[in-house]
mmCIF file of C-alpha atoms and ligand atoms in Angstrom:
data_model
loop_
_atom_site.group_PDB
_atom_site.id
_atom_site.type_symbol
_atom_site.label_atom_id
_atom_site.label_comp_id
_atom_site.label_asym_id
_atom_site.label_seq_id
_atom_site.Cartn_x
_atom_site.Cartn_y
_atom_site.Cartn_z
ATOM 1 C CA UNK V 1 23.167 -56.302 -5.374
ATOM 2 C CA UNK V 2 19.778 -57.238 -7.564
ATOM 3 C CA UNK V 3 17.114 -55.231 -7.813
ATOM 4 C CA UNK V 4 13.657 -55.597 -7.038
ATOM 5 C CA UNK V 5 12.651 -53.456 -10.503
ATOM 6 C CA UNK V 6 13.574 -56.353 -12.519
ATOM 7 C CA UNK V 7 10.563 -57.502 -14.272
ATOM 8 C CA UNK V 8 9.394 -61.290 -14.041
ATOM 9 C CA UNK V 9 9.307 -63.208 -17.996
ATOM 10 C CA UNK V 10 7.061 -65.992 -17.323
ATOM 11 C CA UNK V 11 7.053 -66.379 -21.116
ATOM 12 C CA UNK V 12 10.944 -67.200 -20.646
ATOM 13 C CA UNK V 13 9.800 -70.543 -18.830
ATOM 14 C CA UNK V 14 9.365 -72.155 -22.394
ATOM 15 C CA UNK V 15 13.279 -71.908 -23.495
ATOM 16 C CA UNK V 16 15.154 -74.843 -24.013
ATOM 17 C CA UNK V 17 19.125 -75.358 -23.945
ATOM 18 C CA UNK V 18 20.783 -78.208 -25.001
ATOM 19 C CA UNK V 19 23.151 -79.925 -22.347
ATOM 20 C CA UNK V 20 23.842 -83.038 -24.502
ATOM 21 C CA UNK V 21 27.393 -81.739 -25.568
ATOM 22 C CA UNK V 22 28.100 -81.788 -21.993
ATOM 23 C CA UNK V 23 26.996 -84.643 -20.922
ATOM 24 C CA UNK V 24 28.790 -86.715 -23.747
ATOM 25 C CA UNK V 25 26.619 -86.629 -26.304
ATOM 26 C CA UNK V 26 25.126 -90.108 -26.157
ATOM 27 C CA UNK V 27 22.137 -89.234 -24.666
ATOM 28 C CA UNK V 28 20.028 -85.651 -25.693
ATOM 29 C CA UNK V 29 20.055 -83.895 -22.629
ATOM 30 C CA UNK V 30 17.738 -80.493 -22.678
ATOM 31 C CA UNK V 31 17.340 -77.675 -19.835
ATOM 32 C CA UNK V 32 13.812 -75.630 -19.040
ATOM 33 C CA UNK V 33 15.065 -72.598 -18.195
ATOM 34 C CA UNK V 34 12.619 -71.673 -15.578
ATOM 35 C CA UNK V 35 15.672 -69.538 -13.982
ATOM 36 C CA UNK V 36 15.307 -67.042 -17.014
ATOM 37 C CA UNK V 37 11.741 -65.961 -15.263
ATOM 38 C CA UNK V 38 13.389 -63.189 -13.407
ATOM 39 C CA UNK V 39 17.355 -62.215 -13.857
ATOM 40 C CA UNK V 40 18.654 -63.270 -10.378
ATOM 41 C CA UNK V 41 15.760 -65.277 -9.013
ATOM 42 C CA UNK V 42 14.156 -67.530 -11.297
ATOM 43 C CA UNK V 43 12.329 -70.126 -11.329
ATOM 44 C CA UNK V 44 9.973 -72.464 -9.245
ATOM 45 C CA UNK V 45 8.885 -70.171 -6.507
ATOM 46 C CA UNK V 46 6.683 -67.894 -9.187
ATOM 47 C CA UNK V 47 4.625 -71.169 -10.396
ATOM 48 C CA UNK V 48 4.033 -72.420 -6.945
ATOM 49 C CA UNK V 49 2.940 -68.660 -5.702
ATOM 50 C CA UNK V 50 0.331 -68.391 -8.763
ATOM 51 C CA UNK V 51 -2.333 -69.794 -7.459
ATOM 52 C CA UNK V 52 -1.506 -68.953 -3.328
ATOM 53 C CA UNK V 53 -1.586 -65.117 -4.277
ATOM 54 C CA UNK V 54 -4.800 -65.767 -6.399
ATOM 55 C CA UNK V 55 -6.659 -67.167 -3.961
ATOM 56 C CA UNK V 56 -5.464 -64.270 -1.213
ATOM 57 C CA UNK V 57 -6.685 -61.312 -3.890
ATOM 58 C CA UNK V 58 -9.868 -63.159 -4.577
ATOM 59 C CA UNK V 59 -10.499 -63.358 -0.675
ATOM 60 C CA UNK V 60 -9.757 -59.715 -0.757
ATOM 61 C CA UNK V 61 -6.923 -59.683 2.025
ATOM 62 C CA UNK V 62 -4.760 -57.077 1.809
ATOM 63 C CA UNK V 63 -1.314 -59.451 2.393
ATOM 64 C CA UNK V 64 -0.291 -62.250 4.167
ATOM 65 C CA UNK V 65 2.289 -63.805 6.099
ATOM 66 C CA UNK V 66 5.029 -66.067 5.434
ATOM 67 C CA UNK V 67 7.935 -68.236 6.463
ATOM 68 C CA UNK V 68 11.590 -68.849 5.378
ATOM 69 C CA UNK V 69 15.538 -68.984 6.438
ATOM 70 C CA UNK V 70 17.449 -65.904 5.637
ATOM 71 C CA UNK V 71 18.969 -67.015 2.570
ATOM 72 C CA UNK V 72 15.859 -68.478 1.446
ATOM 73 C CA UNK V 73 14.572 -67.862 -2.388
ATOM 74 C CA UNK V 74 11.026 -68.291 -1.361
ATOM 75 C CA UNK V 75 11.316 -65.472 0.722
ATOM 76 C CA UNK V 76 12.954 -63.308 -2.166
ATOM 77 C CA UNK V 77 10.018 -64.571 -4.327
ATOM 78 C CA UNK V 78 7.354 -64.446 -2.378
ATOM 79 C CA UNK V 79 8.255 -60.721 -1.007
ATOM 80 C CA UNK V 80 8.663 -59.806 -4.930
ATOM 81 C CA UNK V 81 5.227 -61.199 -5.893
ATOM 82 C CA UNK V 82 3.953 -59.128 -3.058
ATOM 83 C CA UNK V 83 5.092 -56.109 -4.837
ATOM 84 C CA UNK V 84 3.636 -56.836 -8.252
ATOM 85 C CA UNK V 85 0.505 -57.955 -6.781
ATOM 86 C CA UNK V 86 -0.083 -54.709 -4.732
ATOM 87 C CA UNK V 87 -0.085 -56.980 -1.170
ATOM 88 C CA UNK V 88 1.165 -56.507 1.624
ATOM 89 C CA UNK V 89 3.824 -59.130 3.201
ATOM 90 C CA UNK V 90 5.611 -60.390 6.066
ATOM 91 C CA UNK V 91 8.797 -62.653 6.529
ATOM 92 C CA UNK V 92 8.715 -64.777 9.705
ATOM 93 C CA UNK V 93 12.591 -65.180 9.160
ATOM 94 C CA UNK V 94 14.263 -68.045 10.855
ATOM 95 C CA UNK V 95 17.320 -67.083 13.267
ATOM 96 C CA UNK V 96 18.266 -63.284 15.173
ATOM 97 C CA UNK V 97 18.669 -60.278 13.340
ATOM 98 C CA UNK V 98 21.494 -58.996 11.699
ATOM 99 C CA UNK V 99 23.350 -55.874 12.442
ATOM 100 C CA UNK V 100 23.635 -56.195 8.409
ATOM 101 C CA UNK V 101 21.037 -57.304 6.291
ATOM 102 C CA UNK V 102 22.115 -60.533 4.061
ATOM 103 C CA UNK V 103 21.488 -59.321 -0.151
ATOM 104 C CA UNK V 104 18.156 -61.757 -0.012
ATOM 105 C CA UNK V 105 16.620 -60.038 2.974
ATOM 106 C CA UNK V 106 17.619 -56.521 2.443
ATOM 107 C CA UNK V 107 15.906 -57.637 -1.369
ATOM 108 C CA UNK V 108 12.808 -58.814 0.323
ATOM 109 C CA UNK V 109 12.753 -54.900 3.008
ATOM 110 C CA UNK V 110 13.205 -53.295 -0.599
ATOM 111 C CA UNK V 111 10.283 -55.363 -1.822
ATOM 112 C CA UNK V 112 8.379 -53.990 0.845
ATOM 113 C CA UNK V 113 8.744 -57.014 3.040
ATOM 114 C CA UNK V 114 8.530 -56.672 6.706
ATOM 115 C CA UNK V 115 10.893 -58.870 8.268
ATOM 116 C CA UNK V 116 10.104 -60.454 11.970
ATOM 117 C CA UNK V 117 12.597 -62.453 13.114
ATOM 118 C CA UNK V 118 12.465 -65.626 15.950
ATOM 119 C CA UNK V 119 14.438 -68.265 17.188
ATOM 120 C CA UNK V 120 15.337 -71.101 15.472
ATOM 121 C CA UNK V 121 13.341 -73.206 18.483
ATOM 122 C CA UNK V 122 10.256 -71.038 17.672
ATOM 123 C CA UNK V 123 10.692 -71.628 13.962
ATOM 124 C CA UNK V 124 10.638 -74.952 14.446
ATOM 125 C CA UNK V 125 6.737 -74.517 15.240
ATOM 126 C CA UNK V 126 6.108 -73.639 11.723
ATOM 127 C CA UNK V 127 4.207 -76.360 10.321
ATOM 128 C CA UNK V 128 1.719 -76.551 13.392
ATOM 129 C CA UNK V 129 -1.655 -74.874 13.050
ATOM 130 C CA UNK V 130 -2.310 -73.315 16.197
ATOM 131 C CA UNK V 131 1.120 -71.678 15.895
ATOM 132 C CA UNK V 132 0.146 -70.536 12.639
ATOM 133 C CA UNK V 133 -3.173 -69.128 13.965
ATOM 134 C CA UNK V 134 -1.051 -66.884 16.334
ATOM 135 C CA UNK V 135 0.771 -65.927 14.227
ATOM 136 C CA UNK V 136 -1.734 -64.465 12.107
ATOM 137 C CA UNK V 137 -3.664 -62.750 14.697
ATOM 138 C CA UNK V 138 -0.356 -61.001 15.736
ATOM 139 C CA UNK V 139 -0.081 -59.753 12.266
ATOM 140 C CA UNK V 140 -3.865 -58.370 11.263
ATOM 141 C CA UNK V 141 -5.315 -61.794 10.657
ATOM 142 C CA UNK V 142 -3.415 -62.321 7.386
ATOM 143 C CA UNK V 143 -3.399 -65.083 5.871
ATOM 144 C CA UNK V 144 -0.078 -67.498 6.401
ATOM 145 C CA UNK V 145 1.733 -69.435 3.316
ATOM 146 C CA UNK V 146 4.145 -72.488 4.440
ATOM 147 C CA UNK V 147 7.523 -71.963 4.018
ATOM 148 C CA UNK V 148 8.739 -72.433 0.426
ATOM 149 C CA UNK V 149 4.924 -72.135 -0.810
ATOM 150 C CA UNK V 150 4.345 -75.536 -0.340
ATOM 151 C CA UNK V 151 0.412 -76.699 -0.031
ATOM 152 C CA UNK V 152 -1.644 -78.071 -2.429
ATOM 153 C CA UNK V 153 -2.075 -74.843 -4.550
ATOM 154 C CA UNK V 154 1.403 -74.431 -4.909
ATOM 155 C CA UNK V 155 1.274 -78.113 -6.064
ATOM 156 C CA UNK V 156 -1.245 -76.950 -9.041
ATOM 157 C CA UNK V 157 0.623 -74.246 -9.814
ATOM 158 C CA UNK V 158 3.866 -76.062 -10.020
ATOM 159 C CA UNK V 159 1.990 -78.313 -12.076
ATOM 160 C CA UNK V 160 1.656 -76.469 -15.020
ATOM 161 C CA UNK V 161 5.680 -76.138 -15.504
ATOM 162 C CA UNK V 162 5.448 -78.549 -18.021
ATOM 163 C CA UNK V 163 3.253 -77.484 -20.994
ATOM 164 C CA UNK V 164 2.593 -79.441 -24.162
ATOM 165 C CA UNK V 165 6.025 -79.210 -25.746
ATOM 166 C CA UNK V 166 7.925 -80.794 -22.814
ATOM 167 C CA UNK V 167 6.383 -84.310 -23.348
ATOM 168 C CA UNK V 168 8.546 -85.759 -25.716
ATOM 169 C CA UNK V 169 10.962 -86.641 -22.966
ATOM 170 C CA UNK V 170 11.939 -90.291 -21.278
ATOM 171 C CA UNK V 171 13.004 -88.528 -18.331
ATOM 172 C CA UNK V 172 12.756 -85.351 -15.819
ATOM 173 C CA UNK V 173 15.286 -84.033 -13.539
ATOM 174 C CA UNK V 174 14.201 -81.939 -10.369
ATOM 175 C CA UNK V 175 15.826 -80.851 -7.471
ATOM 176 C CA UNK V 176 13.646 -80.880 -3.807
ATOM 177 C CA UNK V 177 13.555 -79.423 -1.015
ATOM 178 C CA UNK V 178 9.878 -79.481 0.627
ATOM 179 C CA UNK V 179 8.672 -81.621 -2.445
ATOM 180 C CA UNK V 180 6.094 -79.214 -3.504
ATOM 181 C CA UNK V 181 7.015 -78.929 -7.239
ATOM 182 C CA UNK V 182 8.581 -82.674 -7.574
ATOM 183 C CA UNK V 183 4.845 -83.340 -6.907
ATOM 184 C CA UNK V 184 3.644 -80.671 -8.832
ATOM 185 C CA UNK V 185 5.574 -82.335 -11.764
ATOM 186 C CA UNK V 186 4.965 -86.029 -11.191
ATOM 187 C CA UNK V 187 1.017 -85.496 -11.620
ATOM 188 C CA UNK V 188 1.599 -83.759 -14.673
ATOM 189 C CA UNK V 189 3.609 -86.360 -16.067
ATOM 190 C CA UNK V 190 2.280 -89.063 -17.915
ATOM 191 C CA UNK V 191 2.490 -92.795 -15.960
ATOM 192 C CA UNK V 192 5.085 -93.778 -18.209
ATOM 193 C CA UNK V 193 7.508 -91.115 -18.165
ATOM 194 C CA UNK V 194 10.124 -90.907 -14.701
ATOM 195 C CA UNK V 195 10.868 -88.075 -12.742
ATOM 196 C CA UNK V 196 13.847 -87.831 -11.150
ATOM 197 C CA UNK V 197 13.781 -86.324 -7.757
ATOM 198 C CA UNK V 198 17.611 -85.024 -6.186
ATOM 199 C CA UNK V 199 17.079 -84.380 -2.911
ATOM 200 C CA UNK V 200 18.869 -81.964 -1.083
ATOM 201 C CA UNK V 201 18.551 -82.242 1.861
ATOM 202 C CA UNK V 202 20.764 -84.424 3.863
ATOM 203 C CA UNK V 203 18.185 -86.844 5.303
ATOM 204 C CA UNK V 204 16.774 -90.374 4.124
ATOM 205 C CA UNK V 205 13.507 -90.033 1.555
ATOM 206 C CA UNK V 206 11.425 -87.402 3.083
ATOM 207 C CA UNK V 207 9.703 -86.679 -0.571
ATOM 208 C CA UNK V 208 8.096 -89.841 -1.173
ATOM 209 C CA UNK V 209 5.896 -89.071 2.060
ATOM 210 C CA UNK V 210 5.429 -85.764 0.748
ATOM 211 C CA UNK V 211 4.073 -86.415 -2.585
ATOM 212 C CA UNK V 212 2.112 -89.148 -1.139
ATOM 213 C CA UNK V 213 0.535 -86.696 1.787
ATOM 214 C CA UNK V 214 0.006 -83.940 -1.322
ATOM 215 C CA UNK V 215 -1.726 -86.442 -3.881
ATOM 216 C CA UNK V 216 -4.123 -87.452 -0.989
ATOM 217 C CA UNK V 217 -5.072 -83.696 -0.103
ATOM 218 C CA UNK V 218 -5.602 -83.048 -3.151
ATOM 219 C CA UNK V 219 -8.170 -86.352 -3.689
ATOM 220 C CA UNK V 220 -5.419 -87.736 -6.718
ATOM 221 C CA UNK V 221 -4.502 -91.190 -6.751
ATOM 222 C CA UNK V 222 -0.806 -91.678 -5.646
ATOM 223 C CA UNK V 223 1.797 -91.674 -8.154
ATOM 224 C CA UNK V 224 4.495 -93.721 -8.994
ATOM 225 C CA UNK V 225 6.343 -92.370 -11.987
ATOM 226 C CA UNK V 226 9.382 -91.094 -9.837
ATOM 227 C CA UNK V 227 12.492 -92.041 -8.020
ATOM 228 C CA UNK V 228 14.067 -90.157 -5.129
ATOM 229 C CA UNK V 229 17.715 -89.597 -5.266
ATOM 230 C CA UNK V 230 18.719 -89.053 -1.578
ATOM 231 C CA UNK V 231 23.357 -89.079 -1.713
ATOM 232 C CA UNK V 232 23.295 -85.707 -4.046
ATOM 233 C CA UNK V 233 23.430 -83.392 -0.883
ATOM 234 C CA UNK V 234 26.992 -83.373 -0.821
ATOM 235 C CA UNK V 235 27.245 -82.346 2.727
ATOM 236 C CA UNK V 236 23.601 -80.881 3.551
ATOM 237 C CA UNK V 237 21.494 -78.244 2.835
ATOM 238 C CA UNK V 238 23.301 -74.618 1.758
ATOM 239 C CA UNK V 239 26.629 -76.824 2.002
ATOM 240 C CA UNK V 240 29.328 -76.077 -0.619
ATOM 241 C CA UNK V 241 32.226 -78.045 -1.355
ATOM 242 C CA UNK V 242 34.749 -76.875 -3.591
ATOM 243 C CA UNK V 243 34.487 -80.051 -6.071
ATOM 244 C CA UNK V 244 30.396 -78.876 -6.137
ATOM 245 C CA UNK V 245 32.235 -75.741 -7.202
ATOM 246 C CA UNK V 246 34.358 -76.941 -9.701
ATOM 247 C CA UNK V 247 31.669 -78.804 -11.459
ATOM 248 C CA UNK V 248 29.311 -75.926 -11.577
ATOM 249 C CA UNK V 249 32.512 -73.440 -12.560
ATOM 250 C CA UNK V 250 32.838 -75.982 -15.358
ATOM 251 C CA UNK V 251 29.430 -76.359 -16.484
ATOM 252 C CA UNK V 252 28.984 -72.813 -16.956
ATOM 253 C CA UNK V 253 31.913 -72.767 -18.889
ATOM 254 C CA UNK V 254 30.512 -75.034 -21.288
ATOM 255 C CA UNK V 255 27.218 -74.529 -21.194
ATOM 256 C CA UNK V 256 27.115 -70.828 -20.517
ATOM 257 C CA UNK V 257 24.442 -71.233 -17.650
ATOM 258 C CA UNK V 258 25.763 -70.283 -14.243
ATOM 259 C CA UNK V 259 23.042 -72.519 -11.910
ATOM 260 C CA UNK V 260 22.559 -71.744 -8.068
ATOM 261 C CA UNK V 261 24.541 -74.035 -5.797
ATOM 262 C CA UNK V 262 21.907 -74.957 -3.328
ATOM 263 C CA UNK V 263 19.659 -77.109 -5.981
ATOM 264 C CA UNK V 264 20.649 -77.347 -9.461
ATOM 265 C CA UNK V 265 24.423 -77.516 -8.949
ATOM 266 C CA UNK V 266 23.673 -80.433 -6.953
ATOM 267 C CA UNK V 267 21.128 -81.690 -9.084
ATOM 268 C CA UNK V 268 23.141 -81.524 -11.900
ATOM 269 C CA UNK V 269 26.203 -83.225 -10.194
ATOM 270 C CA UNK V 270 23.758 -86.255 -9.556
ATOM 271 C CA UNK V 271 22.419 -86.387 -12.654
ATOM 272 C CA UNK V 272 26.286 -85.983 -14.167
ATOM 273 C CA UNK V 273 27.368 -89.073 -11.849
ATOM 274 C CA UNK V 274 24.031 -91.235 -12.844
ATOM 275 C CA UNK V 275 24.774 -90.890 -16.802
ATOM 276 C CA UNK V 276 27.921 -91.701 -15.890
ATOM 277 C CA UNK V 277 27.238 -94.881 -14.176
ATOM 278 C CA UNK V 278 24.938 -96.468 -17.059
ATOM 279 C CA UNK V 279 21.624 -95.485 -15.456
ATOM 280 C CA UNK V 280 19.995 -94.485 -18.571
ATOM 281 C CA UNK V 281 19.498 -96.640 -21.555
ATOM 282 C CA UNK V 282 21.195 -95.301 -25.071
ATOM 283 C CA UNK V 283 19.083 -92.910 -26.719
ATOM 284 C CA UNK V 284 17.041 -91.729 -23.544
ATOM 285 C CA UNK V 285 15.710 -88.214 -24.093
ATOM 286 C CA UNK V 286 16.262 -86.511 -20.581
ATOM 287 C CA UNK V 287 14.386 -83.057 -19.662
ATOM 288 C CA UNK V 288 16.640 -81.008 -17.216
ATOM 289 C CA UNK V 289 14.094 -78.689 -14.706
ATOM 290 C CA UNK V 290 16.241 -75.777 -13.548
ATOM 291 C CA UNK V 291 14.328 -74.369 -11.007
ATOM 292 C CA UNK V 292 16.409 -70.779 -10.272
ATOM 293 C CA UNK V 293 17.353 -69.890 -7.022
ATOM 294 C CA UNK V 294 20.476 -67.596 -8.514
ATOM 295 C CA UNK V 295 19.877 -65.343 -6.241
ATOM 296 C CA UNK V 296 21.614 -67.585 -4.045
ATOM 297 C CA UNK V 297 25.033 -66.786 -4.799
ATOM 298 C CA UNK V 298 24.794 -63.358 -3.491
ATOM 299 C CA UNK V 299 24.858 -64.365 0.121
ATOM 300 C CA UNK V 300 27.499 -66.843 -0.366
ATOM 301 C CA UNK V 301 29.462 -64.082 -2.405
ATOM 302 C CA UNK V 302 28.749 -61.527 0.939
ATOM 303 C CA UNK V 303 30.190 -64.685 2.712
ATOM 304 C CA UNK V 304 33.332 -64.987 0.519
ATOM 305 C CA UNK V 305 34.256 -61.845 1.171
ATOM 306 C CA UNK V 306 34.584 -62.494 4.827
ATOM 307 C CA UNK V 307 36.746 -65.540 3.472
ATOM 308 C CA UNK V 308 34.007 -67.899 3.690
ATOM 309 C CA UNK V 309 35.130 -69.513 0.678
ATOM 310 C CA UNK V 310 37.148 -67.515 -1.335
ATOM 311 C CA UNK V 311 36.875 -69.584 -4.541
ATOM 312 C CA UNK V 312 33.135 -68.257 -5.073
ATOM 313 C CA UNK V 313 34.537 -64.612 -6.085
ATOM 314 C CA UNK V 314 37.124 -66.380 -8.253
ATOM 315 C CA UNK V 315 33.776 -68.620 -9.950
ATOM 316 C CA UNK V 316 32.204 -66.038 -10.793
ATOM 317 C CA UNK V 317 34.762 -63.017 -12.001
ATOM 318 C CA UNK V 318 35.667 -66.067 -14.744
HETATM 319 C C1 PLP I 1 12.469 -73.969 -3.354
HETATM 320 C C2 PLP I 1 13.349 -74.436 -4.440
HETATM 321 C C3 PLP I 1 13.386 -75.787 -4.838
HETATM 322 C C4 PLP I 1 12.631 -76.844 -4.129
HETATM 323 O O1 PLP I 1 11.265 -76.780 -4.346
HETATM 324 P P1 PLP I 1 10.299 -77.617 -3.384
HETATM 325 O O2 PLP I 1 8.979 -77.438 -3.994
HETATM 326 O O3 PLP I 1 10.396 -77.013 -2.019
HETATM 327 O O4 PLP I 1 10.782 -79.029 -3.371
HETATM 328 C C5 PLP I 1 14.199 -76.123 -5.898
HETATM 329 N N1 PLP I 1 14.960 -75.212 -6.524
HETATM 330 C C6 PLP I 1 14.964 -73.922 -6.171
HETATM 331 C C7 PLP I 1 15.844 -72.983 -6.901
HETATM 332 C C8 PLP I 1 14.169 -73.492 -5.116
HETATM 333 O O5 PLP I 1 14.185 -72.205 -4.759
#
């Protein structure tokens, strides 16, 4: 089990591996290592929360209220960031209680987290405002943050993942999920570079509508310097297949970075199978996001051991 003492390395957001060994060695591939922000979470959530928890101190609320499945690193992160900030937080968790916590919520009760749990109908009302406007007055008025931080101040904060080393690049790989930092990213990004957008979940392009919805609320002109990659899901959100697990057992093997299987496994396969196929011209310089989310593997593992998947163990004992 992780622990919710480990301190968060922002600072650790500027290393850079190279993957171009891996990859062939035609092309140089490089990896921001935003998963080395904290040991078993990483990554995007703490960029997109920046500005969010800001904004909540300055308005001097004492916490606030927020959404997520029970597996979900958002809810890890955003329950962590709660603790270092001194606020007080809630998990509307999707789905009934368990008579055992999963490792990510029983992280986010040691956090201090209150956990509330409702059905996955109810949850379904997430997005709408009048829900959330109930939902705060049940809970002291907080304030409520979307599920996976996504609004347009998690879109500024994701926006400063790049800094002014990471432009030297043709390309940038990210993986999505509500499209908040793939957003974040493409208005950093000069017009000429391309960003790279995997998709995960199994659905046709629900990012481009995303970014285009964000850049609008946030009075930016719409972007076109990315491409959505929508047939890297490889069977749907949270969905493992044992040749995802291969690849990612053989990555870290070669690479020496483990990545979490629910977006940067999957990214990484796509990107794997697009180099492969001739997408990119010789020479293209090609900046790999990994966005965390490590502390995803502990619920699979908790899975495994009720023969889930037993390979998982096996991955990670190697
Ligand atoms: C939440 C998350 C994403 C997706 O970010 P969005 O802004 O929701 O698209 C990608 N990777 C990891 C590890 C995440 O936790």
């Amino acid at each position: 089990m992780f622990s919710s003492d480990e301190p968060l390395n922002l600072d650790a957001a500027g290393t850079i591996t190279d993957l171009s060994p891996f990859f062939g060695g035609k092309l140089t591939v490089h990896m921001k290592r935003l998963d080395l922000i904290h040991p078993v979470l990483g990554g995007n959530k703490f960029f997109k929360l920046k500005y969010i928890i800001k904004k909540i101190k300055e308005e001097g609320h004492p916490g606030f209220i927020t959404f997520g499945g029970a597996y979900s690193n958002h809810i890890a992160a955003s329950a962590l960031t709660a603790k270092l900030a001194g606020l007080k937080s809630t998990g509307i968790i999707r789905g009934e209680n368990h008579d055992q916590l999963n490792p990510t919520l029983s992280f986010a009760e040691k956090c201090g987290m209150k956990l509330v749990y409702i059905s996955r109908s109810d949850y379904k009302q997430r997005y709408s405002e009048k829900y959330q406007d109930n939902i705060s007055k049940e809970f002291d008025n907080l304030p409520v943050i979307p599920e996976g931080g996504s609004n347009i101040l998690g879109v500024k904060g994701a926006s400063e993942i790049l800094n002014n080393n990471d432009f030297n690049y043709d390309y940038y790989t990210v993986p999505a999920g509500s499209g908040g930092t793939a957003t974040g990213l493409a208005i950093s990004l000069p017009v000429k570079k391309k960003l790279i957008v995997y998709q995960v979940l199994k659905a046709k392009d629900i990012i481009t509508e995303k970014i285009e919805l964000f850049c609008s609320e946030m009075n930016l002109q719409s972007v076109e310097n990315y491409e959505i990659n929508t047939g890297y899901h490889l069977g749907g959100f949270g969905k493992l297949s044992s040749e995802l697990i291969e690849f990612i057992r053989s990555f870290e093997q070669q690479t020496g970075v483990l990545v979490d299987p629910v977006y940067n496994g999957k990214m990484l396969y796509g990107l794997f199978d697009l180099i492969k196929s001739g997408y990119f011209p010789e020479s293209s310089k090609i900046l790999v996001i990994n966005t965390g989310g490590g502390q995803g593997w502990y619920g699979f593992i908790q899975k495994a051991s009720k023969n889930y998947l037993s390979n998982i163990n096996s991955l990670l004992l190697n």
